[in-house]
Amino acid sequence: METEHRVSTLELFFDLVFVFTITQLTVLLADDLSLRGAGQVVLIFTVLFWMYGGYAHLTNQVPPDRTVRRVLLMLAMGAFMVCALAVPTAFGAGGIAFGLGYLLVVLVHSALFTQAHGRGVLWFALPNALCALSVTAAGFFDGLPAWGLWMLALLLQFVTPVVVQRVAASGTAGAGEAEGSPGGQGAEEPERTVGDQLGGMNAAHLVERHGLLLIIVFGESVIAIGIGVGALPLSLGIAGGAFLALAIASAMWWMYFVRDEGRAEEVFAQTPPERRFKLAMVAYYYAFLPMLLGIAVFAAGVKKTIGHLGEHLHTGPAVALAGGVALYLAGDLAFRAALGIGPVRYRAAALLLALATIPVGTGRSGAGQLVALACVLVAALVAEGRRSPAGAARGTAAEPVTGSG
């Protein structure tokens, strides 16, 4: 049985700082609701979330329970803050500052992992450093060269887990904690392989950490309501629009936290340790990316819509509202597929119906589109509850699709 390992307050503090980057991305997208703006948001967030996942994996195995680890984690928080402040100009004047902040994030991550696992960290530390250098180099260029360097950083990120998993499977060893090292307590530890480093992930901590991140990001959608209202007088219409936006966010919350989170923990607890890294990559990186981005995109749509509820929406805000919900649902479907959680057909139908609300916003009003989106999500939840109320209550989970191979 696994030992109890819950998320610490310092990790939650770290997450609050990281989520500021998502706040900045929401602002960036709201100011430029175009394909170019959306492309920048996707590139920046994908790069940042890769290292957030690296820190979640790090503290899962190397808890911040010593002074050195706490100080280094705080240093990484400062580096993430620099990245967040540079987000609005990451493809312009702030590109170099963003890259240097990101490089510091990577170096601190590598240093913390080295403290516990020795030279085996080089298999992912070097690609991470190259990724950070690519992003930093992009700050010296404009246009296609900058976009190309950002794409190179993404390529390095997607290749790294494949390389690391193959090294782990081959049993390549890394050095253990050296005698007298901070983690060694004066006694030499046996060598740990890369496979040891990838395995042994604590299921409860992994699920709780990402759940806390998701709930903080949902807070961003609530903040967007207030920002969108601004100094406007609080009329009955605006209060109703705020209520609808909150209802949509609440329905998305319900889908994960009431229906999926407990079942996800059961699946990870039942998955052999050596398979958890691969399953975590699919469920909490590749699937979580669109879920988190979806919330940010929806928040940008709310910010642009809340003051124009009775008007025909421009295409950008209407697409942001529907596309944000659809993106979240797409990630949630991928999450469920990875863990073998069902049913999925109601959420797949909700995804398509969410996209179908775009003409409601552009042809009728922003309020009409918010009503339509709320109805779609609530109907999906009701249909799901009637289909398997007992399974939803118990948190029963099937065998994970990805973790079985």
Coordinates of C-alpha atoms in Angstrom, one line a residue:
M1 CA 0.0 0.0 0.0
E2 CA 1.3 3.5 -0.9
T3 CA 2.3 5.8 1.9
E4 CA 0.2 9.0 2.4
H5 CA 1.6 11.8 0.3
R6 CA -0.6 14.9 0.0
V7 CA 0.0 18.2 -1.7
S8 CA 1.9 20.7 0.5
T9 CA 1.0 24.4 1.0
L10 CA 4.2 25.4 -0.8
E11 CA 3.2 23.4 -3.9
L12 CA -0.2 25.1 -3.8
F13 CA 1.6 28.5 -3.5
F14 CA 3.7 27.4 -6.5
D15 CA 0.5 26.6 -8.5
L16 CA -1.0 30.1 -7.7
V17 CA 2.1 31.7 -9.2
F18 CA 2.0 29.4 -12.3
V19 CA -1.7 30.2 -12.9
F20 CA -0.8 33.9 -13.2
T21 CA 0.7 32.8 -16.6
I22 CA -2.8 31.6 -17.6
T23 CA -4.3 34.9 -16.5
Q24 CA -1.8 36.7 -18.7
L25 CA -2.6 34.4 -21.6
T26 CA -6.3 35.1 -21.2
V27 CA -5.5 38.8 -21.4
L28 CA -3.3 38.2 -24.5
L29 CA -6.1 36.3 -26.3
A30 CA -8.8 38.7 -25.3
D31 CA -6.8 41.5 -26.9
D32 CA -6.1 39.6 -30.1
L33 CA -9.0 37.1 -30.9
S34 CA -7.4 36.0 -34.1
L35 CA -5.6 32.9 -35.4
R36 CA -2.3 34.6 -34.8
G37 CA -3.2 35.4 -31.2
A38 CA -4.6 31.9 -30.6
G39 CA -1.4 30.4 -32.1
Q40 CA 0.8 32.4 -29.7
V41 CA -1.3 31.4 -26.7
V42 CA -1.1 27.7 -27.6
L43 CA 2.7 27.8 -28.1
I44 CA 3.4 29.8 -24.9
F45 CA 1.1 27.7 -22.7
T46 CA 2.2 24.3 -24.1
V47 CA 5.9 25.2 -23.4
L48 CA 5.0 26.5 -19.9
F49 CA 2.8 23.6 -19.0
W50 CA 5.5 21.1 -19.9
M51 CA 7.7 22.5 -17.1
Y52 CA 4.7 22.7 -14.7
G53 CA 4.2 19.0 -15.3
G54 CA 7.9 18.6 -14.6
Y55 CA 7.6 20.2 -11.2
A56 CA 4.5 18.3 -10.4
H57 CA 6.4 15.1 -11.1
L58 CA 9.4 16.4 -9.2
T59 CA 7.5 17.2 -6.0
N60 CA 5.7 13.8 -6.3
Q61 CA 9.0 12.1 -5.9
V62 CA 11.1 14.8 -4.1
P63 CA 8.7 16.6 -1.6
P64 CA 9.8 20.1 -0.5
D65 CA 10.4 19.0 3.0
R66 CA 13.9 20.4 3.4
T67 CA 15.2 24.0 3.5
V68 CA 17.3 23.6 0.3
R69 CA 14.4 22.2 -1.6
R70 CA 12.0 24.9 -0.4
V71 CA 14.3 27.7 -1.3
L72 CA 15.0 26.2 -4.8
L73 CA 11.2 25.8 -5.4
M74 CA 10.7 29.4 -4.4
L75 CA 13.4 30.4 -6.9
A76 CA 11.5 28.5 -9.6
M77 CA 8.3 30.4 -8.6
G78 CA 10.2 33.7 -9.1
A79 CA 11.3 32.5 -12.6
F80 CA 7.8 31.5 -13.5
M81 CA 6.7 35.0 -12.4
V82 CA 9.2 36.5 -14.8
C83 CA 7.7 34.3 -17.6
A84 CA 4.2 35.4 -16.7
L85 CA 5.1 39.1 -16.7
A86 CA 6.7 38.7 -20.2
V87 CA 3.8 36.7 -21.7
P88 CA 2.0 39.6 -23.4
T89 CA 5.2 40.5 -25.3
A90 CA 6.8 37.0 -25.5
F91 CA 6.7 37.3 -29.3
G92 CA 8.1 40.8 -29.2
A93 CA 10.2 42.9 -26.8
G94 CA 9.7 40.6 -23.9
G95 CA 10.9 37.5 -25.7
I96 CA 14.4 37.4 -24.3
A97 CA 13.1 38.0 -20.7
F98 CA 10.6 35.2 -21.1
G99 CA 13.3 32.8 -22.4
L100 CA 15.8 33.6 -19.6
G101 CA 13.1 33.2 -17.0
Y102 CA 12.1 29.8 -18.6
L103 CA 15.8 28.8 -18.6
L104 CA 16.0 29.4 -14.9
V105 CA 12.9 27.3 -14.4
V106 CA 14.5 24.5 -16.2
L107 CA 17.9 24.8 -14.4
V108 CA 16.2 24.8 -10.9
H109 CA 14.1 21.8 -11.9
S110 CA 17.2 19.9 -13.0
A111 CA 19.1 20.8 -9.8
L112 CA 16.3 19.6 -7.6
F113 CA 16.0 16.3 -9.5
T114 CA 19.8 15.8 -9.4
Q115 CA 19.8 16.1 -5.6
A116 CA 17.7 13.0 -5.4
H117 CA 18.5 11.0 -8.6
G118 CA 22.0 11.9 -9.7
R119 CA 23.2 12.0 -13.3
G120 CA 20.2 10.1 -14.6
V121 CA 18.3 13.4 -14.8
L122 CA 20.5 14.3 -17.9
W123 CA 18.2 12.3 -20.1
F124 CA 15.5 15.0 -19.7
A125 CA 17.5 17.9 -18.3
L126 CA 19.5 18.4 -21.5
P127 CA 16.4 18.4 -23.8
N128 CA 14.7 20.8 -21.4
A129 CA 17.7 23.1 -21.5
L130 CA 17.8 23.0 -25.3
C131 CA 14.1 23.8 -25.4
A132 CA 14.7 26.8 -23.1
L133 CA 17.6 28.0 -25.2
S134 CA 15.4 27.7 -28.3
V135 CA 12.7 29.9 -26.7
T136 CA 15.4 32.4 -25.6
A137 CA 16.9 32.6 -29.1
A138 CA 13.4 33.3 -30.5
G139 CA 13.4 36.5 -28.5
F140 CA 16.1 37.8 -30.9
F141 CA 14.0 37.4 -34.0
D142 CA 10.6 38.4 -35.4
G143 CA 8.2 36.7 -37.7
L144 CA 8.8 33.3 -39.1
P145 CA 12.3 32.7 -37.5
A146 CA 10.7 33.3 -34.0
W147 CA 7.8 31.0 -34.8
G148 CA 10.2 28.4 -36.1
L149 CA 12.3 28.4 -32.9
W150 CA 9.1 28.1 -30.7
M151 CA 8.0 25.1 -32.8
L152 CA 11.5 23.6 -32.3
A153 CA 11.0 23.9 -28.6
L154 CA 7.7 22.1 -28.8
L155 CA 9.3 19.4 -30.9
L156 CA 11.9 18.8 -28.2
Q157 CA 9.2 18.6 -25.6
F158 CA 7.2 16.0 -27.5
V159 CA 10.3 13.9 -28.3
T160 CA 11.8 13.9 -24.7
P161 CA 9.2 11.6 -23.0
V162 CA 9.7 9.0 -25.8
V163 CA 13.5 9.0 -25.4
V164 CA 13.2 8.9 -21.6
Q165 CA 10.7 6.0 -21.7
R166 CA 13.0 4.0 -24.0
V167 CA 16.0 4.7 -21.7
A168 CA 13.9 3.6 -18.8
A169 CA 12.9 0.4 -20.6
S170 CA 16.6 -0.4 -21.4
G171 CA 17.5 -0.1 -17.7
T172 CA 20.1 2.5 -18.2
A173 CA 21.3 3.5 -14.7
G174 CA 21.9 6.9 -13.2
A175 CA 24.1 7.6 -10.2
G176 CA 22.6 7.3 -6.8
E177 CA 22.8 9.9 -4.1
A178 CA 26.4 10.5 -3.3
E179 CA 27.7 9.9 0.1
G180 CA 27.3 13.0 2.2
S181 CA 24.9 14.6 -0.3
P182 CA 21.8 16.5 1.0
G183 CA 19.6 13.6 0.2
G184 CA 21.9 10.9 1.2
Q185 CA 22.2 11.7 4.9
G186 CA 25.8 10.5 4.9
A187 CA 25.1 7.0 3.6
E188 CA 25.6 5.8 0.1
E189 CA 22.4 4.8 -1.6
P190 CA 22.1 2.0 -4.3
E191 CA 22.1 3.3 -7.9
R192 CA 18.7 4.2 -9.2
T193 CA 17.8 3.7 -12.9
V194 CA 15.8 6.1 -15.0
G195 CA 13.0 3.6 -14.7
D196 CA 13.1 4.0 -10.9
Q197 CA 12.8 7.7 -11.4
L198 CA 9.8 7.5 -13.7
G199 CA 8.1 4.8 -11.6
G200 CA 7.0 5.1 -8.0
M201 CA 4.6 8.1 -8.7
N202 CA 2.2 8.5 -5.8
A203 CA -1.3 8.3 -7.2
A204 CA -3.1 10.4 -4.6
H205 CA -0.6 13.2 -4.9
L206 CA -0.6 13.2 -8.7
V207 CA -4.4 13.4 -9.0
E208 CA -4.7 15.9 -6.1
R209 CA -2.0 18.2 -7.5
H210 CA -3.6 18.5 -11.0
G211 CA -7.1 18.8 -9.5
L212 CA -5.9 21.8 -7.4
L213 CA -4.4 23.3 -10.5
L214 CA -7.6 22.9 -12.4
I215 CA -9.7 24.5 -9.7
I216 CA -7.4 27.5 -9.5
V217 CA -7.7 27.9 -13.3
F218 CA -11.5 27.8 -13.0
G219 CA -11.1 30.8 -10.7
E220 CA -9.6 32.6 -13.7
S221 CA -13.0 32.2 -15.5
V222 CA -14.7 33.8 -12.5
I223 CA -12.2 36.7 -12.4
A224 CA -12.9 37.2 -16.2
I225 CA -16.5 37.9 -15.3
G226 CA -15.5 40.7 -13.0
I227 CA -13.0 42.1 -15.4
G228 CA -15.5 42.0 -18.2
V229 CA -18.1 43.9 -16.2
G230 CA -15.5 46.5 -15.1
A231 CA -17.1 49.9 -14.3
L232 CA -20.4 49.1 -16.1
P233 CA -23.5 49.6 -13.9
L234 CA -24.8 46.3 -12.5
S235 CA -28.0 45.9 -14.4
L236 CA -30.3 42.9 -14.3
G237 CA -29.0 41.8 -17.7
I238 CA -25.4 41.9 -16.6
A239 CA -26.2 40.1 -13.4
G240 CA -28.0 37.4 -15.4
G241 CA -25.0 37.1 -17.8
A242 CA -22.6 36.7 -15.0
F243 CA -24.9 34.0 -13.5
L244 CA -24.9 32.2 -16.8
A245 CA -21.1 32.3 -17.2
L246 CA -20.7 31.0 -13.7
A247 CA -23.2 28.2 -14.5
I248 CA -21.2 27.1 -17.5
A249 CA -18.0 27.1 -15.5
S250 CA -19.8 25.2 -12.7
A251 CA -21.0 22.5 -15.2
M252 CA -17.4 22.1 -16.5
W253 CA -16.2 21.8 -12.9
W254 CA -18.9 19.1 -12.2
M255 CA -17.7 17.0 -15.1
Y256 CA -14.3 16.6 -13.7
F257 CA -14.5 16.9 -10.0
V258 CA -17.8 15.0 -9.4
R259 CA -17.5 12.5 -12.2
D260 CA -13.8 11.9 -13.0
E261 CA -11.3 12.8 -10.2
G262 CA -12.1 10.0 -7.8
R263 CA -12.2 7.5 -10.6
A264 CA -8.9 8.7 -11.9
E265 CA -7.2 8.2 -8.5
E266 CA -8.5 4.6 -8.4
V267 CA -7.1 3.9 -11.9
F268 CA -3.7 5.3 -11.0
A269 CA -3.6 3.4 -7.7
Q270 CA -4.4 0.1 -9.6
T271 CA -1.8 0.8 -12.4
P272 CA 1.7 -0.8 -11.8
P273 CA 4.3 1.9 -10.9
E274 CA 6.4 1.3 -14.0
R275 CA 3.4 2.2 -16.2
R276 CA 2.3 5.3 -14.3
F277 CA 4.6 7.7 -16.1
K278 CA 3.2 6.9 -19.5
L279 CA -0.4 7.1 -18.2
A280 CA 0.3 10.4 -16.5
M281 CA 1.8 11.9 -19.7
V282 CA -1.4 11.1 -21.6
A283 CA -3.9 12.0 -18.9
Y284 CA -2.3 14.9 -17.1
Y285 CA -0.3 16.5 -19.9
Y286 CA -1.7 15.8 -23.4
A287 CA -5.3 15.6 -22.2
F288 CA -5.0 18.4 -19.6
L289 CA -3.5 20.8 -22.1
P290 CA -6.8 21.3 -24.0
M291 CA -8.8 21.3 -20.8
L292 CA -6.8 24.1 -19.3
L293 CA -6.6 26.0 -22.5
G294 CA -10.3 25.6 -23.0
I295 CA -11.0 27.3 -19.6
A296 CA -8.7 30.2 -20.6
V297 CA -10.3 30.6 -24.0
F298 CA -13.8 30.5 -22.5
A299 CA -12.7 33.2 -20.0
A300 CA -11.4 35.4 -22.8
G301 CA -14.8 35.0 -24.5
V302 CA -16.7 35.9 -21.3
K303 CA -14.5 39.0 -20.9
K304 CA -15.3 40.2 -24.4
T305 CA -19.1 39.3 -24.1
I306 CA -20.3 40.2 -20.7
G307 CA -20.6 43.9 -21.6
H308 CA -22.4 43.2 -24.9
L309 CA -25.0 40.6 -23.9
G310 CA -27.9 42.0 -25.8
E311 CA -25.9 42.5 -29.0
H312 CA -24.8 40.4 -31.9
L313 CA -21.3 39.1 -31.1
H314 CA -18.4 39.4 -33.4
T315 CA -17.0 36.1 -34.6
G316 CA -14.0 36.2 -32.3
P317 CA -15.9 36.3 -29.0
A318 CA -18.6 33.8 -30.2
V319 CA -15.9 31.4 -31.3
A320 CA -14.0 31.9 -28.0
L321 CA -17.1 31.1 -25.9
A322 CA -18.1 27.9 -27.9
G323 CA -14.5 26.9 -28.7
G324 CA -13.4 27.2 -25.1
V325 CA -16.1 24.8 -23.9
A326 CA -15.5 22.5 -26.9
L327 CA -11.8 22.5 -26.2
Y328 CA -12.4 21.6 -22.6
L329 CA -14.7 18.8 -23.6
A330 CA -12.2 17.5 -26.1
G331 CA -9.5 17.3 -23.4
D332 CA -11.9 15.7 -21.0
L333 CA -12.8 13.0 -23.6
A334 CA -9.1 12.3 -24.1
F335 CA -8.7 12.1 -20.3
R336 CA -11.5 9.6 -20.0
A337 CA -10.3 7.5 -22.9
A338 CA -6.8 7.3 -21.4
L339 CA -8.1 6.1 -18.1
G340 CA -10.9 3.9 -19.4
I341 CA -13.7 6.0 -17.8
G342 CA -17.1 6.1 -19.5
P343 CA -19.5 6.8 -20.9
V344 CA -18.2 9.4 -23.4
R345 CA -21.0 9.7 -26.0
Y346 CA -22.9 12.4 -24.0
R347 CA -19.8 14.6 -23.7
A348 CA -18.9 14.0 -27.4
A349 CA -22.4 15.2 -28.3
A350 CA -22.1 18.2 -26.0
L351 CA -18.8 19.1 -27.8
L352 CA -20.5 19.2 -31.2
L353 CA -23.6 21.1 -29.8
A354 CA -21.3 23.6 -28.1
L355 CA -19.7 24.5 -31.5
A356 CA -23.2 24.8 -32.9
T357 CA -23.9 27.7 -30.6
I358 CA -21.6 30.0 -32.5
P359 CA -24.4 31.1 -34.9
V360 CA -26.6 31.9 -31.9
G361 CA -24.0 34.4 -30.6
T362 CA -23.3 36.0 -34.0
G363 CA -26.9 35.9 -35.2
R364 CA -28.8 36.6 -32.1
S365 CA -27.0 37.8 -28.9
G366 CA -24.3 37.0 -26.5
A367 CA -26.9 36.2 -23.8
G368 CA -28.5 33.7 -26.1
Q369 CA -25.2 31.9 -26.7
L370 CA -24.5 31.7 -23.0
V371 CA -28.0 30.2 -22.4
A372 CA -27.5 27.7 -25.2
L373 CA -24.1 26.6 -23.8
A374 CA -25.4 26.3 -20.3
C375 CA -28.3 24.1 -21.5
V376 CA -25.9 21.9 -23.5
L377 CA -23.7 21.2 -20.6
V378 CA -26.5 20.7 -18.0
A379 CA -28.3 18.3 -20.4
A380 CA -25.2 16.3 -20.9
L381 CA -24.7 15.9 -17.1
V382 CA -28.4 15.0 -16.6
A383 CA -28.2 12.4 -19.4
E384 CA -25.0 11.0 -17.9
G385 CA -26.4 10.8 -14.4
R386 CA -29.5 8.9 -15.6
R387 CA -27.3 6.5 -17.6
S388 CA -25.0 5.4 -14.8
P389 CA -25.9 7.2 -11.5
A390 CA -24.6 4.4 -9.3
G391 CA -21.2 4.3 -11.1
A392 CA -20.9 8.0 -10.9
A393 CA -21.6 7.9 -7.2
R394 CA -19.2 5.1 -6.4
G395 CA -16.4 6.4 -8.7
T396 CA -16.1 3.0 -10.4
A397 CA -13.4 2.9 -13.1
A398 CA -12.5 0.6 -15.8
E399 CA -9.0 -0.5 -16.7
P400 CA -7.0 2.4 -18.3
V401 CA -6.5 2.1 -22.0
T402 CA -3.0 3.6 -22.1
G403 CA -1.7 2.1 -18.9
S404 CA -2.3 -1.4 -20.0
G405 CA 0.4 -1.6 -22.7

